[in-house]
XYZ file of C-alpha atoms in Angstrom:
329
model
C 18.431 1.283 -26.144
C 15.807 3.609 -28.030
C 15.144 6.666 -26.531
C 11.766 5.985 -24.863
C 13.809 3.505 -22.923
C 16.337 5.625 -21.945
C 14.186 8.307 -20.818
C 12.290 5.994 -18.603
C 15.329 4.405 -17.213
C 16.637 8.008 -16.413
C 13.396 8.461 -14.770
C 13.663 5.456 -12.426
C 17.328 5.411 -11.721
C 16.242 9.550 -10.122
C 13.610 7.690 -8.558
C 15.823 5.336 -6.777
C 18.053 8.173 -6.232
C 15.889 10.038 -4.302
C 14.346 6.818 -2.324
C 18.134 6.735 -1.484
C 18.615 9.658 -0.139
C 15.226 10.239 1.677
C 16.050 6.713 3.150
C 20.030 8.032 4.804
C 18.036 11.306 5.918
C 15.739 9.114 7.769
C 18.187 7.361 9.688
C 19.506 10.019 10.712
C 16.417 12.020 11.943
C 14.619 11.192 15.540
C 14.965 11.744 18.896
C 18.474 11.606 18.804
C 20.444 12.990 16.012
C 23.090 11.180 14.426
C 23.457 12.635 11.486
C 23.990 11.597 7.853
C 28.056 10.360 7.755
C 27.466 8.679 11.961
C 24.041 6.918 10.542
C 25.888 5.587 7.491
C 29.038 4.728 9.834
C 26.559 3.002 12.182
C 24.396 0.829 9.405
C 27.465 -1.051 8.604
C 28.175 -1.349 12.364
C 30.931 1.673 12.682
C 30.929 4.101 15.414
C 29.496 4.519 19.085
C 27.405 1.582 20.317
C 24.412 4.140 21.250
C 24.296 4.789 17.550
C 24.359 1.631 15.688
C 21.741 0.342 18.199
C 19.416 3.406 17.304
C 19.951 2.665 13.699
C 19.981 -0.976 13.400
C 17.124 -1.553 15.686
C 15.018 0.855 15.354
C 15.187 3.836 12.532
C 16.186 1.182 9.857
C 13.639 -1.079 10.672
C 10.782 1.375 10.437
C 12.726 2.495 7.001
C 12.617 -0.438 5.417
C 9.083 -0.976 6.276
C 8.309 2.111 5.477
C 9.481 0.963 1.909
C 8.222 -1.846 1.913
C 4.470 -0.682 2.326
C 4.642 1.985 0.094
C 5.585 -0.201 -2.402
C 2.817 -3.432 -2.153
C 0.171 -0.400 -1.509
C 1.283 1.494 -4.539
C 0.781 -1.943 -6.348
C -2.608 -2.694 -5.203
C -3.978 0.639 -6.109
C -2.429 -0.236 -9.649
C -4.030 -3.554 -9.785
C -7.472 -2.645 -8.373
C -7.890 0.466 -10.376
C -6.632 -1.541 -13.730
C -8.911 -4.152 -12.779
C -12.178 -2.354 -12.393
C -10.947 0.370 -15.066
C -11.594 3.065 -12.032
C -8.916 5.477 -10.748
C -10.610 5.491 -7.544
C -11.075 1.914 -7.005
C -8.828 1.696 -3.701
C -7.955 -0.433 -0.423
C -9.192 2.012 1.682
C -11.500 3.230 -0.388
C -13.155 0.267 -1.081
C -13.264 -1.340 2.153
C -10.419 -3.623 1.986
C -8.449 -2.469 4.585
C -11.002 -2.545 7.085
C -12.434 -5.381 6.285
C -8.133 -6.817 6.561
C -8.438 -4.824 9.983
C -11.136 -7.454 11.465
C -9.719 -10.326 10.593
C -6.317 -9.172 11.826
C -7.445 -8.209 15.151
C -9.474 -11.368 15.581
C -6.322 -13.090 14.916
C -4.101 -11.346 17.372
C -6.904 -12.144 20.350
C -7.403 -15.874 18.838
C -4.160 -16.883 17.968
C -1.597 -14.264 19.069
C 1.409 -17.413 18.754
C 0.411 -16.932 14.919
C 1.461 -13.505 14.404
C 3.626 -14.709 11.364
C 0.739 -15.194 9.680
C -1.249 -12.567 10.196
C -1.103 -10.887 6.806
C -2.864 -14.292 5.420
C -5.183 -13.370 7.937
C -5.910 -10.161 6.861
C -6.085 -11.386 3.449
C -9.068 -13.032 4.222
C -10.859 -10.645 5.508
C -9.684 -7.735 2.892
C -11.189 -10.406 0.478
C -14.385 -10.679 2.687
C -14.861 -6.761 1.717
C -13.644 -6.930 -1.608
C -16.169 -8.978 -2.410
C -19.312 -7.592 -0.595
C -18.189 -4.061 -2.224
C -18.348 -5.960 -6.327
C -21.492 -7.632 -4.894
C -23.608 -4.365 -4.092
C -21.891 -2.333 -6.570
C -22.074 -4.166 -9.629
C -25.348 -3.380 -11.896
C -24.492 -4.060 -15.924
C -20.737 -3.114 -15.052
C -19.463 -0.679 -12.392
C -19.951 2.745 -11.778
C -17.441 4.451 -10.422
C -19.637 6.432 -8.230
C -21.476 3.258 -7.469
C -18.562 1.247 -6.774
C -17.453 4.324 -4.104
C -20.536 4.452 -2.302
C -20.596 0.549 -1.785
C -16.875 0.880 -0.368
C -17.946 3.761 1.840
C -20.425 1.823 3.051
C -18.522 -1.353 3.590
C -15.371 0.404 5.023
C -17.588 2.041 7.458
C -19.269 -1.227 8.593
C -16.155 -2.996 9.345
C -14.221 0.291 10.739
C -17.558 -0.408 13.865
C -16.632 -3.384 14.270
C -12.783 -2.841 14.633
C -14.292 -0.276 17.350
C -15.785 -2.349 19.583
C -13.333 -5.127 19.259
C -10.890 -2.661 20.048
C -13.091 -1.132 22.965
C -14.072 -4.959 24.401
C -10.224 -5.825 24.067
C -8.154 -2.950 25.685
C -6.049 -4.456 27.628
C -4.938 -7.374 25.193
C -4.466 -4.535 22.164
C -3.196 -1.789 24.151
C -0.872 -0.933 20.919
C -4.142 -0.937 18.268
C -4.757 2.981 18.365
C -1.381 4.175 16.447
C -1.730 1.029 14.164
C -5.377 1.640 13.164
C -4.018 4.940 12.153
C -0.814 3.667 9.980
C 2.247 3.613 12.179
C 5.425 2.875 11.705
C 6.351 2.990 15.669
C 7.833 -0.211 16.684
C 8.662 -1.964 13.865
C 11.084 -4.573 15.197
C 13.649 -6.752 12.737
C 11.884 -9.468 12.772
C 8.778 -8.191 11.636
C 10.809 -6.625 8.654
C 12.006 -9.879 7.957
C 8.663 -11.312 7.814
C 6.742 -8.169 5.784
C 9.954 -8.698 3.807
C 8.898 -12.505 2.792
C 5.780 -12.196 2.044
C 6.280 -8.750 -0.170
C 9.063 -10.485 -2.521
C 6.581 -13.353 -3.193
C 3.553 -10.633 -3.685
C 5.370 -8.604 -5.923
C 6.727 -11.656 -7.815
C 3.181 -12.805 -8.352
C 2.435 -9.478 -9.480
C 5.212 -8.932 -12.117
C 4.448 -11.728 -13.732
C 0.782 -10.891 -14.134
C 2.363 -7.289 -16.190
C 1.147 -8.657 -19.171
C -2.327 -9.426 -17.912
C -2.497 -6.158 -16.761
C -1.758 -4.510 -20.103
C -4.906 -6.752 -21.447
C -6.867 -5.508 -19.350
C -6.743 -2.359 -20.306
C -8.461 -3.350 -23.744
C -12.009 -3.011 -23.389
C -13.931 -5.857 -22.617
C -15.601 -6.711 -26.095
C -11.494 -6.920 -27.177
C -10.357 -9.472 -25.141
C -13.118 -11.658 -25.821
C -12.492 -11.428 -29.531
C -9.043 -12.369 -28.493
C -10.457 -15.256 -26.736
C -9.491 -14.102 -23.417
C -12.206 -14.304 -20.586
C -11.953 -10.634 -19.391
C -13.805 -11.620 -16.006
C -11.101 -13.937 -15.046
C -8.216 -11.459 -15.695
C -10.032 -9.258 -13.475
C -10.540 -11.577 -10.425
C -6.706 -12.750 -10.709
C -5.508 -9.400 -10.607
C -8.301 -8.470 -8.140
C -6.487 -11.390 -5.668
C -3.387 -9.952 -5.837
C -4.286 -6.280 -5.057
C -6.021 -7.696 -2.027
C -3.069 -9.707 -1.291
C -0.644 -6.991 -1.320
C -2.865 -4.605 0.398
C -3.372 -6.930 3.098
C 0.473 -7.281 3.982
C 1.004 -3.419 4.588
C -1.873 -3.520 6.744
C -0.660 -6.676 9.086
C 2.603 -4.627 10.088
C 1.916 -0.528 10.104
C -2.197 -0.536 9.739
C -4.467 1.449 8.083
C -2.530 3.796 5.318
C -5.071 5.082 2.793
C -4.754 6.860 -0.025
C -1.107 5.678 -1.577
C -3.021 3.479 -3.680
C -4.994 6.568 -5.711
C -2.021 8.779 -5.491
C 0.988 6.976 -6.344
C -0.622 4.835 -9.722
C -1.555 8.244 -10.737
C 1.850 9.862 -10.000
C 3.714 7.318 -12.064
C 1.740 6.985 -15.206
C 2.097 10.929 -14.902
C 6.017 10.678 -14.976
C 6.449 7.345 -17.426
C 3.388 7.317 -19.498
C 0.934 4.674 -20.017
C 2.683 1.245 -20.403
C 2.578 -1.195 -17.683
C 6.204 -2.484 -17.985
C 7.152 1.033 -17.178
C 4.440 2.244 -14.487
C 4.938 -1.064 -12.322
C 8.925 -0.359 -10.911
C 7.571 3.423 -11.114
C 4.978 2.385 -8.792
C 7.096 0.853 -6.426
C 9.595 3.201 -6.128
C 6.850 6.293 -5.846
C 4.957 3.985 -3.492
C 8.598 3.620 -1.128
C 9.000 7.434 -1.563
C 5.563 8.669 -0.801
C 5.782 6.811 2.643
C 9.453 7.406 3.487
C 8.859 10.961 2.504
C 5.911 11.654 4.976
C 7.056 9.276 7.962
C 10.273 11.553 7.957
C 8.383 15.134 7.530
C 6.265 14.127 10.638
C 9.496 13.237 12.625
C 11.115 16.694 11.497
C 7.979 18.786 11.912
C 6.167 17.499 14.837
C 6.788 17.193 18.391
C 4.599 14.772 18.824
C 4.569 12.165 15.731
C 1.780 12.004 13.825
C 1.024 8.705 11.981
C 2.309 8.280 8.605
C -1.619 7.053 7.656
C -2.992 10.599 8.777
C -0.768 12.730 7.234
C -0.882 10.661 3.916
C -5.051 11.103 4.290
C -4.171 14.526 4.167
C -2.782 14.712 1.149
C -4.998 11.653 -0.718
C -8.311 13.590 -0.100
C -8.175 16.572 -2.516
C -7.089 14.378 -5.218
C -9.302 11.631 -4.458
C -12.351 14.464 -5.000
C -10.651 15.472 -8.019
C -10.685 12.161 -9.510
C -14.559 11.674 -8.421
C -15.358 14.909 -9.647
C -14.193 13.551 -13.144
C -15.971 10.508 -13.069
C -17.991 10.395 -16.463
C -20.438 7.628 -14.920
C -23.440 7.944 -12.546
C -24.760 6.503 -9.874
């Protein structure tokens, strides 16, 4: 093992570390106390019944998908912004989750016995915006200000229509307030199990792809020497991105930002090559949205949704990245 190798698998094995621990904290933290050694006792089904019923129903469930959509929205920022070669290319900023959002809720009034597949649902629809965003945005290549604007716009239209679907439909989406706003409240088992399913195949999909993703970092002129069809590369990894954004958004909503900050977090800690910022991601992802679900639990009386608090933080360094956008408009 050379020494770049080592550092970077020092790196991730902290990572993990502190994923780890964050995770244990969480379990412990809520309503009830437990604390850390009772929570522990309890996950492996030791202790009071009270306690391993809090824990295995309900604080590990949220955990895990917690993890789970840090990690698949961590990814898609990484794909999307390799993609268009633009740091702020985004889910949220570009529309995709809203546009995920329609579809979703039409499928939970339409066919709310299909709620296993909602996140192909969403898919659709994140795809939907996806594509109207590249439509409107691209003029001889994208902009980055440009491809923003086109995403503002497009998020916006299909945030309205969420709105009055949401308004028309109260009664039958009583729960859609906390998950427009990225919640983690009432994550059962079995949706775990089922965010769980379709993340492993996602992230499968995208690991493979690692290598495609270092191409595309070449410019464009490059690859075609190479006799690669840059254009391609780019809508294949575009799929994904949509694909993995879409899942987070079928089980806790509307998180945005994790996408622009964690990408940009891990090439920070592990430099520049994909084999190394992909795990990075992932782990950063999990950590970013443990991290905050548990600091709203500790600090708030009443919870605040893990999606608002992470908007929070995503702004200032989502103007700092458009402030240092060479291209105009």
């Amino acid at each position: 093992m050379d020494q770049k190798t080592y550092k970077f698998a020092f790196k991730l094995t902290v990572a993990v570390a502190v994923l780890l621990l964050l995770s244990l904290i969480s379990l412990s933290y809520g309503d009830s106390k437990i604390g850390l050694i009772n929570s522990l006792n309890a996950l492996f089904g030791v202790g009071e019944k009270s306690a391993i019923t809090i824990v295995q129903n309900i604080r590990l469930p949220r955990v895990l998908a917690a993890i789970l959509a840090g990690a698949t929205l961590g990814l898609s920022g990484l794909y999307t912004r390799t993609a268009l070669k633009n740091p702020l290319a985004d889910s949220s900023i570009l529309g995709i989750q809203s546009g995920a959002s329609v579809m979703a809720l039409f499928a939970l009034l339409v066919f709310p016995q299909m709620a296993d597949f909602l996140p192909l649902f969403a898919f659709i629809g994140g795809f939907i915006a996806f594509c109207l965003v590249i439509l409107f945005s691209y003029q001889n290549g994208f902009s980055p200000i440009r491809l923003v604007l086109s995403g503002v716009a497009i998020n916006s239209f299909f945030t309205a229509i969420t709105s009055v679907i949401t308004i028309n439909h109260v009664n039958e989406l009583r729960n859609t307030v906390q998950w427009t706003s990225g919640s983690l409240v009432g994550i059962s088992n079995s949706d775990v199990q089922t965010m769980l399913i379709y993340s492993l195949v996602a992230i499968g999909i995208a690991a493979l792809l690692i290598p495609m993703l270092e191409l595309l970092k070449l410019e464009d002129n490059m690859l075609i020497s190479l006799g690669k069809n840059p254009n391609v590369y780019r809508f294949i990894a575009s799929i994904v991105a949509v694909f993995l954004a879409s899942i987070s958004l079928a089980f806790v909503g509307v998180i945005a930002f994790v996408g622009i900050i964690v990408p940009h977090i891990s090439q920070m800690i592990v430099g520049s090559k994909m084999k190394h910022i992909f795990p990075m991601t992932l782990v950063c992802g999990a950590i970013l949205v443990v991290g905050v679900d548990l600091f709203s639990r500790v600090m708030f009386t009443n919870e605040i949704p893990v999606g608002a608090l992470i908007g929070v933080l995503g702004a200032p360094l989502f103007l700092y990245l458009l402030r240092g956008a060479k291209n105009g408009i």
